[in-house]
Coordinates of N, CA and C in Angstrom, one line a residue:
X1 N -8.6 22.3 -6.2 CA -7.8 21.1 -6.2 C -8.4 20.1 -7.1
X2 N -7.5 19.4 -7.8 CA -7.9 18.7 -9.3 C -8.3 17.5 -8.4
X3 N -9.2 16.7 -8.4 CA -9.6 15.4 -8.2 C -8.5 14.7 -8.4
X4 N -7.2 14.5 -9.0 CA -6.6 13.6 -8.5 C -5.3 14.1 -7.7
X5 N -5.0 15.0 -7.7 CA -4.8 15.4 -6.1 C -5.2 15.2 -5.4
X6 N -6.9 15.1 -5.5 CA -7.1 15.1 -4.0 C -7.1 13.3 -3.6
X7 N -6.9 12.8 -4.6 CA -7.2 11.5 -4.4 C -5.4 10.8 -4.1
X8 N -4.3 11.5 -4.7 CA -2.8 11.0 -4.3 C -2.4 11.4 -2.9
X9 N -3.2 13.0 -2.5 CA -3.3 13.0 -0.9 C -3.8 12.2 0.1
X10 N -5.0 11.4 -0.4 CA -5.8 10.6 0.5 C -4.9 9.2 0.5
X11 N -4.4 8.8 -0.5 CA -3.3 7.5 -0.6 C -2.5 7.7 0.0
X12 N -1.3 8.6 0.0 CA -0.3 8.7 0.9 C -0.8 9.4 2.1
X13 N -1.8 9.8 2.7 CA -2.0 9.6 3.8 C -2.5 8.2 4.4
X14 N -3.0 7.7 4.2 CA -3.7 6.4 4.2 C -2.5 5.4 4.2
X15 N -1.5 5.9 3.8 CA 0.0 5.0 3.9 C 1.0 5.0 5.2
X16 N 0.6 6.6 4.8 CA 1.2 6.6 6.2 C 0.7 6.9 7.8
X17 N -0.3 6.8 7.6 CA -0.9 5.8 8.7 C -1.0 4.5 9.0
X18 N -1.0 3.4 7.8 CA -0.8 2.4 7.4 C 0.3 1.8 8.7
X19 N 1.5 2.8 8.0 CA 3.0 2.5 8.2 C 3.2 2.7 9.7
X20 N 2.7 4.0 10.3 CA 2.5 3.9 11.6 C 1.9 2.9 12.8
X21 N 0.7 2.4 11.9 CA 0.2 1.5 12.5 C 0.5 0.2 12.5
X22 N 1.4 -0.2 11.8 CA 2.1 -1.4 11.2 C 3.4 -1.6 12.4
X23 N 4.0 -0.2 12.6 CA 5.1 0.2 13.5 C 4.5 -0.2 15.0
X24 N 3.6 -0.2 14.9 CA 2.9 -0.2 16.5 C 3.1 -1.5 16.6
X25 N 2.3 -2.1 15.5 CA 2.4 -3.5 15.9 C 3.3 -4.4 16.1
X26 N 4.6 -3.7 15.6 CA 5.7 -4.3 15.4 C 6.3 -4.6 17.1
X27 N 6.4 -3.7 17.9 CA 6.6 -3.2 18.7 C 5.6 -3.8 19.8
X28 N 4.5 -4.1 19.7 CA 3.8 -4.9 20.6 C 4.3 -6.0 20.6
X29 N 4.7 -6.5 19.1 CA 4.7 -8.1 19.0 C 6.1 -8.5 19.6
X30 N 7.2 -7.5 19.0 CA 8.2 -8.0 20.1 C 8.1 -7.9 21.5
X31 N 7.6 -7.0 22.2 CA 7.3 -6.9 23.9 C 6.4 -8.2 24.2
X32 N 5.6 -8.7 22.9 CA 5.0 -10.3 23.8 C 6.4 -11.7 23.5
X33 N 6.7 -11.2 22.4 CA 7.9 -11.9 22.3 C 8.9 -12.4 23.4
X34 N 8.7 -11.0 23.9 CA 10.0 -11.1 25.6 C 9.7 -11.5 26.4
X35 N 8.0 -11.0 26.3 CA 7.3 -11.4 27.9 C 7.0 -13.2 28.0
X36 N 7.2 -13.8 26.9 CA 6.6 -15.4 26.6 C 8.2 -16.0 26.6
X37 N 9.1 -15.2 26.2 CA 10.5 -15.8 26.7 C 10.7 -16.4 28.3
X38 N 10.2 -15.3 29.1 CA 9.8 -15.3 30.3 C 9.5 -15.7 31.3
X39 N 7.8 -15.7 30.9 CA 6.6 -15.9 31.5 C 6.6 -17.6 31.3
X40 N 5.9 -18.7 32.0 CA 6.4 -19.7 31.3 C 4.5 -19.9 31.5
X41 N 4.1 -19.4 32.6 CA 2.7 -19.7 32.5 C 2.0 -19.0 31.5
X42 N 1.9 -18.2 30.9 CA 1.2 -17.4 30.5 C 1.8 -17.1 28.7
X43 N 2.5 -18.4 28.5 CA 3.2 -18.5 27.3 C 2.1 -18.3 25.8
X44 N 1.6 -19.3 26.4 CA 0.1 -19.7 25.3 C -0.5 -18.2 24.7
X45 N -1.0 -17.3 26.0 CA -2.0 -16.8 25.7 C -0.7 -15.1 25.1
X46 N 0.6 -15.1 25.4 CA 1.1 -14.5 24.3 C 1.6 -15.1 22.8
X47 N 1.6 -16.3 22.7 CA 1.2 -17.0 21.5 C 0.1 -17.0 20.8
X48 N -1.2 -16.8 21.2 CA -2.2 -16.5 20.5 C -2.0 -15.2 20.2
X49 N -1.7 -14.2 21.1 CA -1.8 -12.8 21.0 C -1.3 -12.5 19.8
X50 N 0.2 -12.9 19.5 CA 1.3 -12.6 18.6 C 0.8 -12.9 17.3
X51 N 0.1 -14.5 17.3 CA -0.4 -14.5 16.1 C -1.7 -14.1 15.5
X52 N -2.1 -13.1 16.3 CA -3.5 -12.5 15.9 C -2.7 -11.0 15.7
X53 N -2.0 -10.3 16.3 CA -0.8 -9.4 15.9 C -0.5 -9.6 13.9
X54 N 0.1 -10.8 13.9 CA 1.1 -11.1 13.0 C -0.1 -11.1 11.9
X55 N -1.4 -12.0 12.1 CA -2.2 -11.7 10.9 C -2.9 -10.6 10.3
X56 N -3.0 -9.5 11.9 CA -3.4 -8.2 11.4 C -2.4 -7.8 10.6
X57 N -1.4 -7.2 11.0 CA -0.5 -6.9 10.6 C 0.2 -7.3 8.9
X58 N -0.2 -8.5 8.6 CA -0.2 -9.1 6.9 C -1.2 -8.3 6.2
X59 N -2.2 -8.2 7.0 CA -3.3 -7.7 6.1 C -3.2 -6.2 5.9
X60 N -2.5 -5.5 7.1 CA -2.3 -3.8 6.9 C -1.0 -4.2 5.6
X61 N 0.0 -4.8 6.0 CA 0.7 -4.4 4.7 C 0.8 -5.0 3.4
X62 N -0.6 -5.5 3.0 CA -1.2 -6.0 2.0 C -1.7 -5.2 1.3
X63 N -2.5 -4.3 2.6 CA -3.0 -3.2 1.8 C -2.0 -2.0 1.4
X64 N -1.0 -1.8 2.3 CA -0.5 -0.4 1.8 C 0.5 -0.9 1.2
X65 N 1.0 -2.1 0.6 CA 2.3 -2.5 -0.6 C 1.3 -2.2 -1.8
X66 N -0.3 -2.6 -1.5 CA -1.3 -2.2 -2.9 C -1.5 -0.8 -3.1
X67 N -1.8 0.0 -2.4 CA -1.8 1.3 -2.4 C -0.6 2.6 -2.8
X68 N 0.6 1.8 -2.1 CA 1.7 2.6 -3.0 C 1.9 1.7 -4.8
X69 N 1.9 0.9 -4.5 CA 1.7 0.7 -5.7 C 0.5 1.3 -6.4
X70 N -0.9 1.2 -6.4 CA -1.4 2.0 -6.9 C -0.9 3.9 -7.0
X71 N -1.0 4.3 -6.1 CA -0.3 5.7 -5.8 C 0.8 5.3 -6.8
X72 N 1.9 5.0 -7.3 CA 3.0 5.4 -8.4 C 2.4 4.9 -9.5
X73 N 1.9 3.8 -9.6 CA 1.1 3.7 -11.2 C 0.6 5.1 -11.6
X74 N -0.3 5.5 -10.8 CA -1.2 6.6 -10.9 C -0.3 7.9 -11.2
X75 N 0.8 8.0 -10.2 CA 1.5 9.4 -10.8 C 2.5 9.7 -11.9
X76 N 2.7 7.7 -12.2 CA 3.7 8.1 -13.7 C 2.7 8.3 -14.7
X77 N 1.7 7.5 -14.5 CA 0.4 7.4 -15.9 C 0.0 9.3 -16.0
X78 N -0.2 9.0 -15.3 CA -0.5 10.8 -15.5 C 0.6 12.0 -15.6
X79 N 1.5 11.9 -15.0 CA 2.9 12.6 -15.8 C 3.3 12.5 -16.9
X80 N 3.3 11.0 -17.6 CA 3.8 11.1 -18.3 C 2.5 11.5 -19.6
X81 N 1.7 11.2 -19.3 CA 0.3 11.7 -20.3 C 0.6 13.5 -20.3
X82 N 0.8 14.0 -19.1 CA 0.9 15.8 -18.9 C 1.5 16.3 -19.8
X83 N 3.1 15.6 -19.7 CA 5.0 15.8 -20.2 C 3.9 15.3 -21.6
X84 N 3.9 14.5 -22.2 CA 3.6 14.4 -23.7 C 2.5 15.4 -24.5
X85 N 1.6 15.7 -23.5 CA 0.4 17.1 -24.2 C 1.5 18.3 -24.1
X86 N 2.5 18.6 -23.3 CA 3.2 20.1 -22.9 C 4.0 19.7 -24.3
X87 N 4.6 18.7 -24.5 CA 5.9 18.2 -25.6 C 4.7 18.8 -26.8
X88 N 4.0 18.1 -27.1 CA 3.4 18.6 -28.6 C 2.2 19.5 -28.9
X89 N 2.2 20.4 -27.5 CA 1.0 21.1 -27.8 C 1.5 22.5 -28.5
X90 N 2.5 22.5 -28.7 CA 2.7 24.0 -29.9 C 2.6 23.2 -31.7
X91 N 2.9 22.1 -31.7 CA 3.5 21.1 -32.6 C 2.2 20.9 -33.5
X92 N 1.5 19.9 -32.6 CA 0.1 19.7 -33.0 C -1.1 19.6 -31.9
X93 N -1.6 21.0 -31.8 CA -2.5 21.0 -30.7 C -3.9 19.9 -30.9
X94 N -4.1 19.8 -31.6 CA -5.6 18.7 -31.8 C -5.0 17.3 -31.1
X95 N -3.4 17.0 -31.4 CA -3.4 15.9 -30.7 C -3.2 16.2 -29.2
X96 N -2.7 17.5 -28.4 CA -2.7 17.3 -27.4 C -3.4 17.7 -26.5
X97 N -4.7 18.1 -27.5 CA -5.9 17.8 -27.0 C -6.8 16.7 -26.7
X98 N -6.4 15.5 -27.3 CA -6.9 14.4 -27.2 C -5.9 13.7 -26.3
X99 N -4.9 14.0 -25.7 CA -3.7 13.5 -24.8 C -4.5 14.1 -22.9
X100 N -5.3 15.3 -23.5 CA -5.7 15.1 -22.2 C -7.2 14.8 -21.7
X101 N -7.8 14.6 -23.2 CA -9.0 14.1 -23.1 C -8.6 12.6 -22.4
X102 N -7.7 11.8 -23.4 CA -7.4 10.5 -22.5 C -6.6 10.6 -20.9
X103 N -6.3 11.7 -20.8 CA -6.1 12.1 -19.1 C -7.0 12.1 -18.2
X104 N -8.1 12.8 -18.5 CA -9.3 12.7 -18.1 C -10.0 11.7 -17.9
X105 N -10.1 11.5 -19.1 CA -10.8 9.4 -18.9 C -10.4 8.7 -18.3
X106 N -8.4 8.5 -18.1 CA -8.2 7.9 -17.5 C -8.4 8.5 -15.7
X107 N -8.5 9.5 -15.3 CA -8.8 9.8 -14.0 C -10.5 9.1 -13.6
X108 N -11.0 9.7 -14.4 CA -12.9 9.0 -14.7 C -12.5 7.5 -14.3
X109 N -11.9 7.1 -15.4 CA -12.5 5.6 -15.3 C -11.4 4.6 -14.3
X110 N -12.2 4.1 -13.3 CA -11.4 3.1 -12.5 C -12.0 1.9 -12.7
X111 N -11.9 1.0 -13.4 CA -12.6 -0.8 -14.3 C -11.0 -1.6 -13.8
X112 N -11.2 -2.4 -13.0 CA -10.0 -3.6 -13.4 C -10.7 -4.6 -13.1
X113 N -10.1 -5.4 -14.0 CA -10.3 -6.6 -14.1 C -10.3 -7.5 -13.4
X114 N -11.1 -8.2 -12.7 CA -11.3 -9.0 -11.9 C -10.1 -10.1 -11.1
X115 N -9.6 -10.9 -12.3 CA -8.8 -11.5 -12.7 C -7.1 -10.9 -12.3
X116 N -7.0 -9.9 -12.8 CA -6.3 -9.7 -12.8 C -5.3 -8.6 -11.4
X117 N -6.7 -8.2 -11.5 CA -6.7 -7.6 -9.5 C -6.5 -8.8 -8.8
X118 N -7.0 -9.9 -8.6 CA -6.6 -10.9 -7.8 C -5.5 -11.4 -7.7
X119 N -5.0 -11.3 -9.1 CA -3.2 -11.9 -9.4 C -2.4 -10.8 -8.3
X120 N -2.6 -9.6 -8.6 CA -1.8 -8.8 -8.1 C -1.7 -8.5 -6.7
X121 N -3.4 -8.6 -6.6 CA -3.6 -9.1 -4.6 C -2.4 -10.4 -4.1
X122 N -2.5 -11.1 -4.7 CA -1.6 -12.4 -4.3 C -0.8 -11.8 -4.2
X123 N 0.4 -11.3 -5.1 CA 1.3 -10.6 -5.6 C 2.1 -9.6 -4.2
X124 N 0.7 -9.0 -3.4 CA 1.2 -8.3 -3.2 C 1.1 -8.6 -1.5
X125 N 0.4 -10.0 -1.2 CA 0.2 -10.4 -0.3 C 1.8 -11.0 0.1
X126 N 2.3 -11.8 -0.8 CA 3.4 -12.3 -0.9 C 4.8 -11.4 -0.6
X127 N 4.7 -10.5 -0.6 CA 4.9 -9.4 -0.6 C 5.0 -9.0 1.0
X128 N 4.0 -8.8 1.6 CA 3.9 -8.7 2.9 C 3.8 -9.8 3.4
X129 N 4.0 -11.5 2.9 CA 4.5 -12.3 4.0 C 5.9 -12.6 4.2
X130 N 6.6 -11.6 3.1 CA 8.2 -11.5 3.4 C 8.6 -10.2 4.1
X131 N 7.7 -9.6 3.9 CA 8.1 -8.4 5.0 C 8.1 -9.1 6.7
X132 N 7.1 -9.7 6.5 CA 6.7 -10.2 8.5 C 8.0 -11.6 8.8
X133 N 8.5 -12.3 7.5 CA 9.7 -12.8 8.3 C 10.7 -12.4 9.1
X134 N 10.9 -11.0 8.4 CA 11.5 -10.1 9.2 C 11.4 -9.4 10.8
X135 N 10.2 -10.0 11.0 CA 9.6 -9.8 12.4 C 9.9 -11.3 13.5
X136 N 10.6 -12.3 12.7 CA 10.8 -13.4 13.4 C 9.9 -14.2 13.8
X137 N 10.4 -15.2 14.7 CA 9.2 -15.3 15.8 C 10.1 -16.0 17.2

């Protein structure tokens, strides 16, 4: 198994556990939701609850809105590098030998930019604080 298979396996699992666990919480948070409709003493301390819920929960799908996005960057960059060595390797093999030398590299080298990872963290935080309006309150 090619190293980045084994690495698009470990992503989409890691998602969808993500997702499962995101589901849970969904599901807790509305059952304190009902119970603080309710409960008139005990309002507070599902109020805290919910919002210690609600911030986990931003953070799981912070990470797995970054992760599938990584996971599809990852599988078109490499498809389409594959599809262009198969396209010209009767044509001109020296270059589609160097189509997978840069396939390679690119599997090797993981460098981002500091900067610019942070942009995208925001990006993708924002992201998952529109998914939780959806969760109400």
């Amino acid at each position: 198994m090619a190293l980045d298979e084994c690495v698009s396996r470990k992503i989409r699992s890691m998602i969808s556990r993500l997702d499962a666990t995101i589901a849970r919480l969904e599901e807790r948070y509305k059952a304190l939701y009902d119970k603080a409709l309710f409960d008139c003493e005990k309002r507070e301390y599902y109020k805290k609850e919910m919002q210690i819920i609600r911030d986990i929960a931003k953070q799981l799908m912070t990470v797995q809105a970054a992760l599938e996005l990584m996971h599809g960057e990852q599988q078109l960059y490499h498809e389409v590098l594959r599809e262009l060595e198969r396209m010209i390797k009767s044509i001109m093999p020296e270059l589609a030998i160097e189509l997978k030398e840069l396939e390679n590299a690119a599997q090797a080298a993981t460098i981002t930019v500091a900067s610019e990872a942070d942009k995208l963290l925001e990006e993708i935080a924002a992201i998952a604080e529109e998914k939780m309006k959806l969760w109400g309150e």
